[in-house]
Amino acid sequence: MSILKFSKTHEWAKIDNNTAVIGISDYAQHSLGDIVFIEVPKVKDKVKAGSQFGTIESTKAASELYSPLSGEVIEINKDLINNPQWVNESPLERGWMIKIKIENNSEVNNLLDEAAYKDFVAKESH
Amino acid sequence: MEPRKTPLYEKHAENNAHIVDFSGWALPIEYTSILKESKAARATCGLFDASHMGEIIIKGSNALNFLQALTPNDISKTKPGQLQYNVFLNENAGIIDDLMVYNLGGSFLCVVNASNINKVYTHLCKIHREGKYAKPESVEIIDESPEISLLSLQGPESSKVIAEIFGKDINNMKYMHFAQLNFKNKNIILSRSGYTGEDGFELYCPNGVAVSLWDAILEKGQKYGLCLCGLGSRDVLRIEAGYPLYGHEINDSTNPLEASLNWVVKFKKDFIAKDKLQDAEIKKLRAGFIMTDRAIARQGYSVYSNNKVIGEVTSGTFSPNIDKFIGMAYVEKELNKAGSEVTIKIRDKFYKAQISDFNFIKPRTKRGL
């Protein structure tokens, strides 16, 4: 069974053994507004925990996407590029962005579980 | 500094608007979705709070001459009850601000951008004191911005909503005309105008009745599909219509000819910096562009042709009404041709675009009533 973790920069990772699917949280999509553009790396590119892996643009602004974990990209959500509104409609399912092979499992400990992330968001939005 | 609140702030908060600081004003950027609101204003009608805009009254026996000297459009061509688009020019023919001039019959209401109220007022007072164009005692300048709210209802259903409140005669009002009406015993201005290219109305009222007016429009608008709209959609709509925005397409160092506002410049009359403008060598022109690739080209990005920079983006967005990424840019005059292929550099990558006319959506205003 996969576990769901969040970063303080509002990305999520669904971790299943040594792979992780990555996207942005419902809170993030809501504060960004209508998503109209997504740029993600190519398969085989490396991403690093806490570093930028892509760009997301809403009608309001362009924002950087930070990877919650380090690893190699093994799949990207190609259909999302032409349907960026899926990030708004379904941030944790159809709005997934990349799937990586996790390089260092201990990095998972730096992420927040769902309850801790909810607390973090509640504090941040006040 | 805390952003200022318009009299409608509580209304926005009640409706869960996403409020941001816009030029020192706490205003909604969106209620639910910029894309949805941008579509609604062209499909049914959208209601905007534009109370941050500035209202400066010019009166006195020389009010007309004073304004004529500072602007290139010919205000003497307007009759009382008409409004006109114009610009205030500096001594180098750069644009201090763009404005709407309302001919009140003897006096004039100048509606200026929120971010420029102080700059324009200071400029007007300085020219006034110098007495170069009119004796100081023959002109009076009053900044009424803090007392006036501005509501804007835009879209094809707007006239039905307005008719329910102010009567059917409103349908006889033409585009760029206005009437002074009574609402809750206060004098308000109702003008058939806007910043979207749609049929629509702008309503200027004393702050005290802004909430009542907002509620009345909202109530009557329900059955016509009225949608509350934030500043995000206001920006999308004005880009779709090809209207310039101060700080983007125009500023103190752009002149109205390069901004493709030739129709505002009347060389038959005298005005400040007329000689400079007549002699100006126009090297760049405002253009529209449509992205061929999917990407938003935002202000400041460079426009390329044959690996050479030929221009700079001033505004860019995704247009939900034509379903394309569009924008405006300044492009070298010779290369500014509709249909030419260019590339725009966005975060170190080149994306294809095509130069186009900037009226992406043709106006549907009621010019020919």
GROMACS .gro file of N, CA and C in nm, chain A residues 28-126:
model
  297
   28ALA      N    1  -0.244   2.401  -0.262
   28ALA     CA    2  -0.160   2.470  -0.361
   28ALA      C    3  -0.240   2.506  -0.485
   29GLN      N    4  -0.315   2.409  -0.539
   29GLN     CA    5  -0.391   2.439  -0.661
   29GLN      C    6  -0.494   2.549  -0.633
   30HIS      N    7  -0.550   2.546  -0.513
   30HIS     CA    8  -0.651   2.646  -0.480
   30HIS      C    9  -0.590   2.785  -0.471
   31SER      N   10  -0.472   2.795  -0.411
   31SER     CA   11  -0.414   2.930  -0.403
   31SER      C   12  -0.355   2.977  -0.536
   32LEU      N   13  -0.313   2.885  -0.621
   32LEU     CA   14  -0.261   2.926  -0.752
   32LEU      C   15  -0.373   2.973  -0.845
   33GLY      N   16  -0.490   2.914  -0.833
   33GLY     CA   17  -0.599   2.948  -0.926
   33GLY      C   18  -0.591   2.861  -1.051
   34ASP      N   19  -0.662   2.904  -1.156
   34ASP     CA   20  -0.671   2.824  -1.278
   34ASP      C   21  -0.533   2.792  -1.337
   35ILE      N   22  -0.499   2.664  -1.340
   35ILE     CA   23  -0.370   2.623  -1.396
   35ILE      C   24  -0.383   2.616  -1.548
   36VAL      N   25  -0.290   2.680  -1.620
   36VAL     CA   26  -0.298   2.681  -1.766
   36VAL      C   27  -0.171   2.626  -1.833
   37PHE      N   28  -0.067   2.598  -1.755
   37PHE     CA   29   0.059   2.554  -1.815
   37PHE      C   30   0.140   2.473  -1.713
   38ILE      N   31   0.196   2.361  -1.761
   38ILE     CA   32   0.283   2.281  -1.675
   38ILE      C   33   0.404   2.237  -1.754
   39GLU      N   34   0.519   2.250  -1.693
   39GLU     CA   35   0.642   2.203  -1.757
   39GLU      C   36   0.711   2.107  -1.659
   40VAL      N   37   0.735   1.984  -1.703
   40VAL     CA   38   0.800   1.885  -1.616
   40VAL      C   39   0.922   1.827  -1.687
   41PRO      N   40   1.013   1.762  -1.615
   41PRO     CA   41   1.133   1.707  -1.680
   41PRO      C   42   1.101   1.587  -1.769
   42LYS      N   43   1.199   1.539  -1.838
   42LYS     CA   44   1.182   1.422  -1.926
   42LYS      C   45   1.212   1.295  -1.847
   43VAL      N   46   1.165   1.184  -1.899
   43VAL     CA   47   1.198   1.054  -1.841
   43VAL      C   48   1.351   1.039  -1.846
   44LYS      N   49   1.406   0.984  -1.738
   44LYS     CA   50   1.551   0.963  -1.717
   44LYS      C   51   1.621   1.087  -1.659
   45ASP      N   52   1.554   1.202  -1.655
   45ASP     CA   53   1.614   1.318  -1.588
   45ASP      C   54   1.619   1.289  -1.438
   46LYS      N   55   1.716   1.354  -1.370
   46LYS     CA   56   1.727   1.339  -1.225
   46LYS      C   57   1.658   1.457  -1.157
   47VAL      N   58   1.589   1.429  -1.048
   47VAL     CA   59   1.535   1.538  -0.967
   47VAL      C   60   1.595   1.526  -0.827
   48LYS      N   61   1.602   1.641  -0.756
   48LYS     CA   62   1.666   1.643  -0.627
   48LYS      C   63   1.569   1.698  -0.523
   49ALA      N   64   1.567   1.637  -0.408
   49ALA     CA   65   1.477   1.683  -0.301
   49ALA      C   66   1.501   1.830  -0.271
   50GLY      N   67   1.395   1.907  -0.269
   50GLY     CA   68   1.405   2.050  -0.237
   50GLY      C   69   1.446   2.136  -0.354
   51SER      N   70   1.477   2.073  -0.470
   51SER     CA   71   1.517   2.152  -0.586
   51SER      C   72   1.404   2.158  -0.688
   52GLN      N   73   1.413   2.259  -0.774
   52GLN     CA   74   1.307   2.278  -0.874
   52GLN      C   75   1.309   2.164  -0.975
   53PHE      N   76   1.191   2.107  -1.003
   53PHE     CA   77   1.185   2.006  -1.109
   53PHE      C   78   1.097   2.050  -1.225
   54GLY      N   79   1.025   2.160  -1.206
   54GLY     CA   80   0.937   2.204  -1.314
   54GLY      C   81   0.875   2.339  -1.282
   55THR      N   82   0.784   2.378  -1.371
   55THR     CA   83   0.717   2.508  -1.356
   55THR      C   84   0.568   2.489  -1.375
   56ILE      N   85   0.492   2.561  -1.298
   56ILE     CA   86   0.347   2.558  -1.312
   56ILE      C   87   0.298   2.701  -1.324
   57GLU      N   88   0.207   2.725  -1.417
   57GLU     CA   89   0.156   2.861  -1.432
   57GLU      C   90   0.005   2.862  -1.422
   58SER      N   91  -0.043   2.958  -1.345
   58SER     CA   92  -0.186   2.982  -1.341
   58SER      C   93  -0.210   3.111  -1.416
   59THR      N   94  -0.336   3.150  -1.430
   59THR     CA   95  -0.366   3.277  -1.494
   59THR      C   96  -0.302   3.393  -1.416
   60LYS      N   97  -0.270   3.368  -1.288
   60LYS     CA   98  -0.214   3.475  -1.205
   60LYS      C   99  -0.062   3.486  -1.214
   61ALA      N  100   0.008   3.372  -1.208
   61ALA     CA  101   0.154   3.380  -1.199
   61ALA      C  102   0.220   3.247  -1.232
   62ALA      N  103   0.351   3.253  -1.254
   62ALA     CA  104   0.431   3.133  -1.274
   62ALA      C  105   0.492   3.094  -1.139
   63SER      N  106   0.492   2.965  -1.107
   63SER     CA  107   0.552   2.920  -0.982
   63SER      C  108   0.642   2.801  -1.008
   64GLU      N  109   0.740   2.783  -0.920
   64GLU     CA  110   0.833   2.671  -0.935
   64GLU      C  111   0.777   2.550  -0.863
   65LEU      N  112   0.806   2.433  -0.919
   65LEU     CA  113   0.767   2.307  -0.856
   65LEU      C  114   0.893   2.246  -0.794
   66TYR      N  115   0.885   2.209  -0.665
   66TYR     CA  116   1.002   2.152  -0.598
   66TYR      C  117   0.977   2.004  -0.570
   67SER      N  118   1.078   1.925  -0.597
   67SER     CA  119   1.061   1.782  -0.576
   67SER      C  120   1.070   1.748  -0.428
   68PRO      N  121   0.975   1.671  -0.376
   68PRO     CA  122   0.983   1.631  -0.235
   68PRO      C  123   1.095   1.530  -0.210
   69LEU      N  124   1.136   1.456  -0.315
   69LEU     CA  125   1.234   1.348  -0.299
   69LEU      C  126   1.334   1.349  -0.415
   70SER      N  127   1.450   1.289  -0.394
   70SER     CA  128   1.548   1.277  -0.502
   70SER      C  129   1.525   1.146  -0.577
   71GLY      N  130   1.560   1.149  -0.705
   71GLY     CA  131   1.548   1.025  -0.781
   71GLY      C  132   1.551   1.049  -0.931
   72GLU      N  133   1.520   0.938  -1.004
   72GLU     CA  134   1.521   0.947  -1.150
   72GLU      C  135   1.377   0.939  -1.200
   73VAL      N  136   1.344   1.026  -1.296
   73VAL     CA  137   1.209   1.027  -1.351
   73VAL      C  138   1.188   0.902  -1.435
   74ILE      N  139   1.084   0.824  -1.402
   74ILE     CA  140   1.058   0.702  -1.481
   74ILE      C  141   0.929   0.713  -1.563
   75GLU      N  142   0.847   0.813  -1.533
   75GLU     CA  143   0.725   0.832  -1.610
   75GLU      C  144   0.678   0.976  -1.591
   76ILE      N  145   0.618   1.032  -1.694
   76ILE     CA  146   0.555   1.164  -1.676
   76ILE      C  147   0.409   1.155  -1.721
   77ASN      N  148   0.326   1.242  -1.664
   77ASN     CA  149   0.185   1.245  -1.700
   77ASN      C  150   0.169   1.329  -1.826
   78LYS      N  151   0.191   1.263  -1.942
   78LYS     CA  152   0.191   1.333  -2.072
   78LYS      C  153   0.058   1.403  -2.099
   79ASP      N  154  -0.052   1.339  -2.064
   79ASP     CA  155  -0.184   1.395  -2.093
   79ASP      C  156  -0.210   1.526  -2.015
   80LEU      N  157  -0.137   1.541  -1.905
   80LEU     CA  158  -0.157   1.659  -1.822
   80LEU      C  159  -0.109   1.787  -1.894
   81ILE      N  160  -0.009   1.773  -1.979
   81ILE     CA  161   0.048   1.889  -2.049
   81ILE      C  162  -0.061   1.962  -2.130
   82ASN      N  163  -0.147   1.884  -2.194
   82ASN     CA  164  -0.256   1.945  -2.271
   82ASN      C  165  -0.385   1.963  -2.191
   83ASN      N  166  -0.385   1.915  -2.069
   83ASN     CA  167  -0.504   1.929  -1.982
   83ASN      C  168  -0.464   1.979  -1.843
   84PRO      N  169  -0.396   2.094  -1.839
   84PRO     CA  170  -0.344   2.141  -1.709
   84PRO      C  171  -0.453   2.165  -1.605
   85GLN      N  172  -0.579   2.183  -1.652
   85GLN     CA  173  -0.689   2.206  -1.557
   85GLN      C  174  -0.713   2.085  -1.466
   86TRP      N  175  -0.657   1.970  -1.504
   86TRP     CA  176  -0.672   1.851  -1.418
   86TRP      C  177  -0.609   1.875  -1.280
   87VAL      N  178  -0.508   1.961  -1.274
   87VAL     CA  179  -0.445   1.990  -1.145
   87VAL      C  180  -0.548   2.056  -1.051
   88ASN      N  181  -0.635   2.141  -1.109
   88ASN     CA  182  -0.741   2.203  -1.030
   88ASN      C  183  -0.851   2.102  -0.996
   89GLU      N  184  -0.887   2.024  -1.097
   89GLU     CA  185  -1.002   1.934  -1.081
   89GLU      C  186  -0.971   1.815  -0.991
   90SER      N  187  -0.849   1.766  -1.000
   90SER     CA  188  -0.815   1.642  -0.931
   90SER      C  189  -0.667   1.642  -0.894
   91PRO      N  190  -0.629   1.729  -0.799
   91PRO     CA  191  -0.485   1.748  -0.773
   91PRO      C  192  -0.411   1.622  -0.728
   92LEU      N  193  -0.482   1.532  -0.658
   92LEU     CA  194  -0.412   1.414  -0.606
   92LEU      C  195  -0.427   1.289  -0.692
   93GLU      N  196  -0.509   1.299  -0.799
   93GLU     CA  197  -0.527   1.181  -0.884
   93GLU      C  198  -0.486   1.213  -1.027
   94ARG      N  199  -0.582   1.265  -1.108
   94ARG     CA  200  -0.549   1.291  -1.248
   94ARG      C  201  -0.442   1.399  -1.266
   95GLY      N  202  -0.423   1.482  -1.161
   95GLY     CA  203  -0.328   1.592  -1.171
   95GLY      C  204  -0.185   1.553  -1.134
   96TRP      N  205  -0.157   1.423  -1.125
   96TRP     CA  206  -0.018   1.383  -1.092
   96TRP      C  207   0.077   1.429  -1.203
   97MET      N  208   0.201   1.451  -1.169
   97MET     CA  209   0.294   1.510  -1.267
   97MET      C  210   0.404   1.415  -1.311
   98ILE      N  211   0.480   1.363  -1.215
   98ILE     CA  212   0.588   1.272  -1.253
   98ILE      C  213   0.593   1.153  -1.157
   99LYS      N  214   0.656   1.046  -1.206
   99LYS     CA  215   0.680   0.930  -1.119
   99LYS      C  216   0.831   0.910  -1.117
  100ILE      N  217   0.887   0.893  -0.998
  100ILE     CA  218   1.033   0.878  -0.989
  100ILE      C  219   1.070   0.747  -0.919
  101LYS      N  220   1.191   0.705  -0.947
  101LYS     CA  221   1.252   0.594  -0.873
  101LYS      C  222   1.329   0.660  -0.759
  102ILE      N  223   1.289   0.629  -0.636
  102ILE     CA  224   1.349   0.698  -0.520
  102ILE      C  225   1.495   0.658  -0.503
  103GLU      N  226   1.578   0.760  -0.483
  103GLU     CA  227   1.722   0.737  -0.471
  103GLU      C  228   1.760   0.710  -0.326
  104ASN      N  229   1.693   0.784  -0.235
  104ASN     CA  230   1.733   0.775  -0.095
  104ASN      C  231   1.607   0.771  -0.007
  105ASN      N  232   1.572   0.650   0.038
  105ASN     CA  233   1.448   0.632   0.114
  105ASN      C  234   1.442   0.711   0.245
  106SER      N  235   1.559   0.746   0.298
  106SER     CA  236   1.558   0.818   0.426
  106SER      C  237   1.501   0.959   0.411
  107GLU      N  238   1.501   1.012   0.289
  107GLU     CA  239   1.443   1.147   0.266
  107GLU      C  240   1.294   1.151   0.298
  108VAL      N  241   1.231   1.034   0.292
  108VAL     CA  242   1.087   1.027   0.321
  108VAL      C  243   1.058   1.081   0.461
  109ASN      N  244   1.154   1.059   0.553
  109ASN     CA  245   1.135   1.104   0.691
  109ASN      C  246   1.129   1.256   0.705
  110ASN      N  247   1.179   1.328   0.603
  110ASN     CA  248   1.175   1.474   0.610
  110ASN      C  249   1.038   1.531   0.571
  111LEU      N  250   0.950   1.443   0.520
  111LEU     CA  251   0.820   1.491   0.470
  111LEU      C  252   0.713   1.479   0.579
  112LEU      N  253   0.603   1.551   0.557
  112LEU     CA  254   0.494   1.553   0.655
  112LEU      C  255   0.387   1.452   0.617
  113ASP      N  256   0.325   1.389   0.717
  113ASP     CA  257   0.209   1.306   0.682
  113ASP      C  258   0.088   1.399   0.666
  114GLU      N  259  -0.025   1.343   0.623
  114GLU     CA  260  -0.139   1.427   0.588
  114GLU      C  261  -0.187   1.516   0.703
  115ALA      N  262  -0.191   1.459   0.823
  115ALA     CA  263  -0.240   1.536   0.939
  115ALA      C  264  -0.145   1.651   0.971
  116ALA      N  265  -0.015   1.624   0.968
  116ALA     CA  266   0.085   1.728   0.998
  116ALA      C  267   0.081   1.836   0.890
  117TYR      N  268   0.059   1.795   0.764
  117TYR     CA  269   0.053   1.893   0.656
  117TYR      C  270  -0.069   1.983   0.673
  118LYS      N  271  -0.182   1.923   0.713
  118LYS     CA  272  -0.304   2.003   0.736
  118LYS      C  273  -0.281   2.108   0.844
  119ASP      N  274  -0.210   2.069   0.950
  119ASP     CA  275  -0.177   2.164   1.058
  119ASP      C  276  -0.090   2.276   1.004
  120PHE      N  277   0.009   2.235   0.923
  120PHE     CA  278   0.104   2.332   0.866
  120PHE      C  279   0.029   2.435   0.781
  121VAL      N  280  -0.063   2.387   0.696
  121VAL     CA  281  -0.140   2.475   0.608
  121VAL      C  282  -0.228   2.569   0.691
  122ALA      N  283  -0.290   2.512   0.795
  122ALA     CA  284  -0.379   2.593   0.878
  122ALA      C  285  -0.302   2.708   0.941
  123LYS      N  286  -0.177   2.681   0.983
  123LYS     CA  287  -0.094   2.786   1.043
  123LYS      C  288  -0.053   2.888   0.937
  124GLU      N  289  -0.014   2.834   0.819
  124GLU     CA  290   0.038   2.923   0.714
  124GLU      C  291  -0.070   3.018   0.660
  125SER      N  292  -0.192   2.969   0.655
  125SER     CA  293  -0.297   3.053   0.596
  125SER      C  294  -0.355   3.153   0.697
  126HIS      N  295  -0.294   3.161   0.816
  126HIS     CA  296  -0.341   3.262   0.912
  126HIS      C  297  -0.240   3.373   0.932
   0.00000   0.00000   0.00000
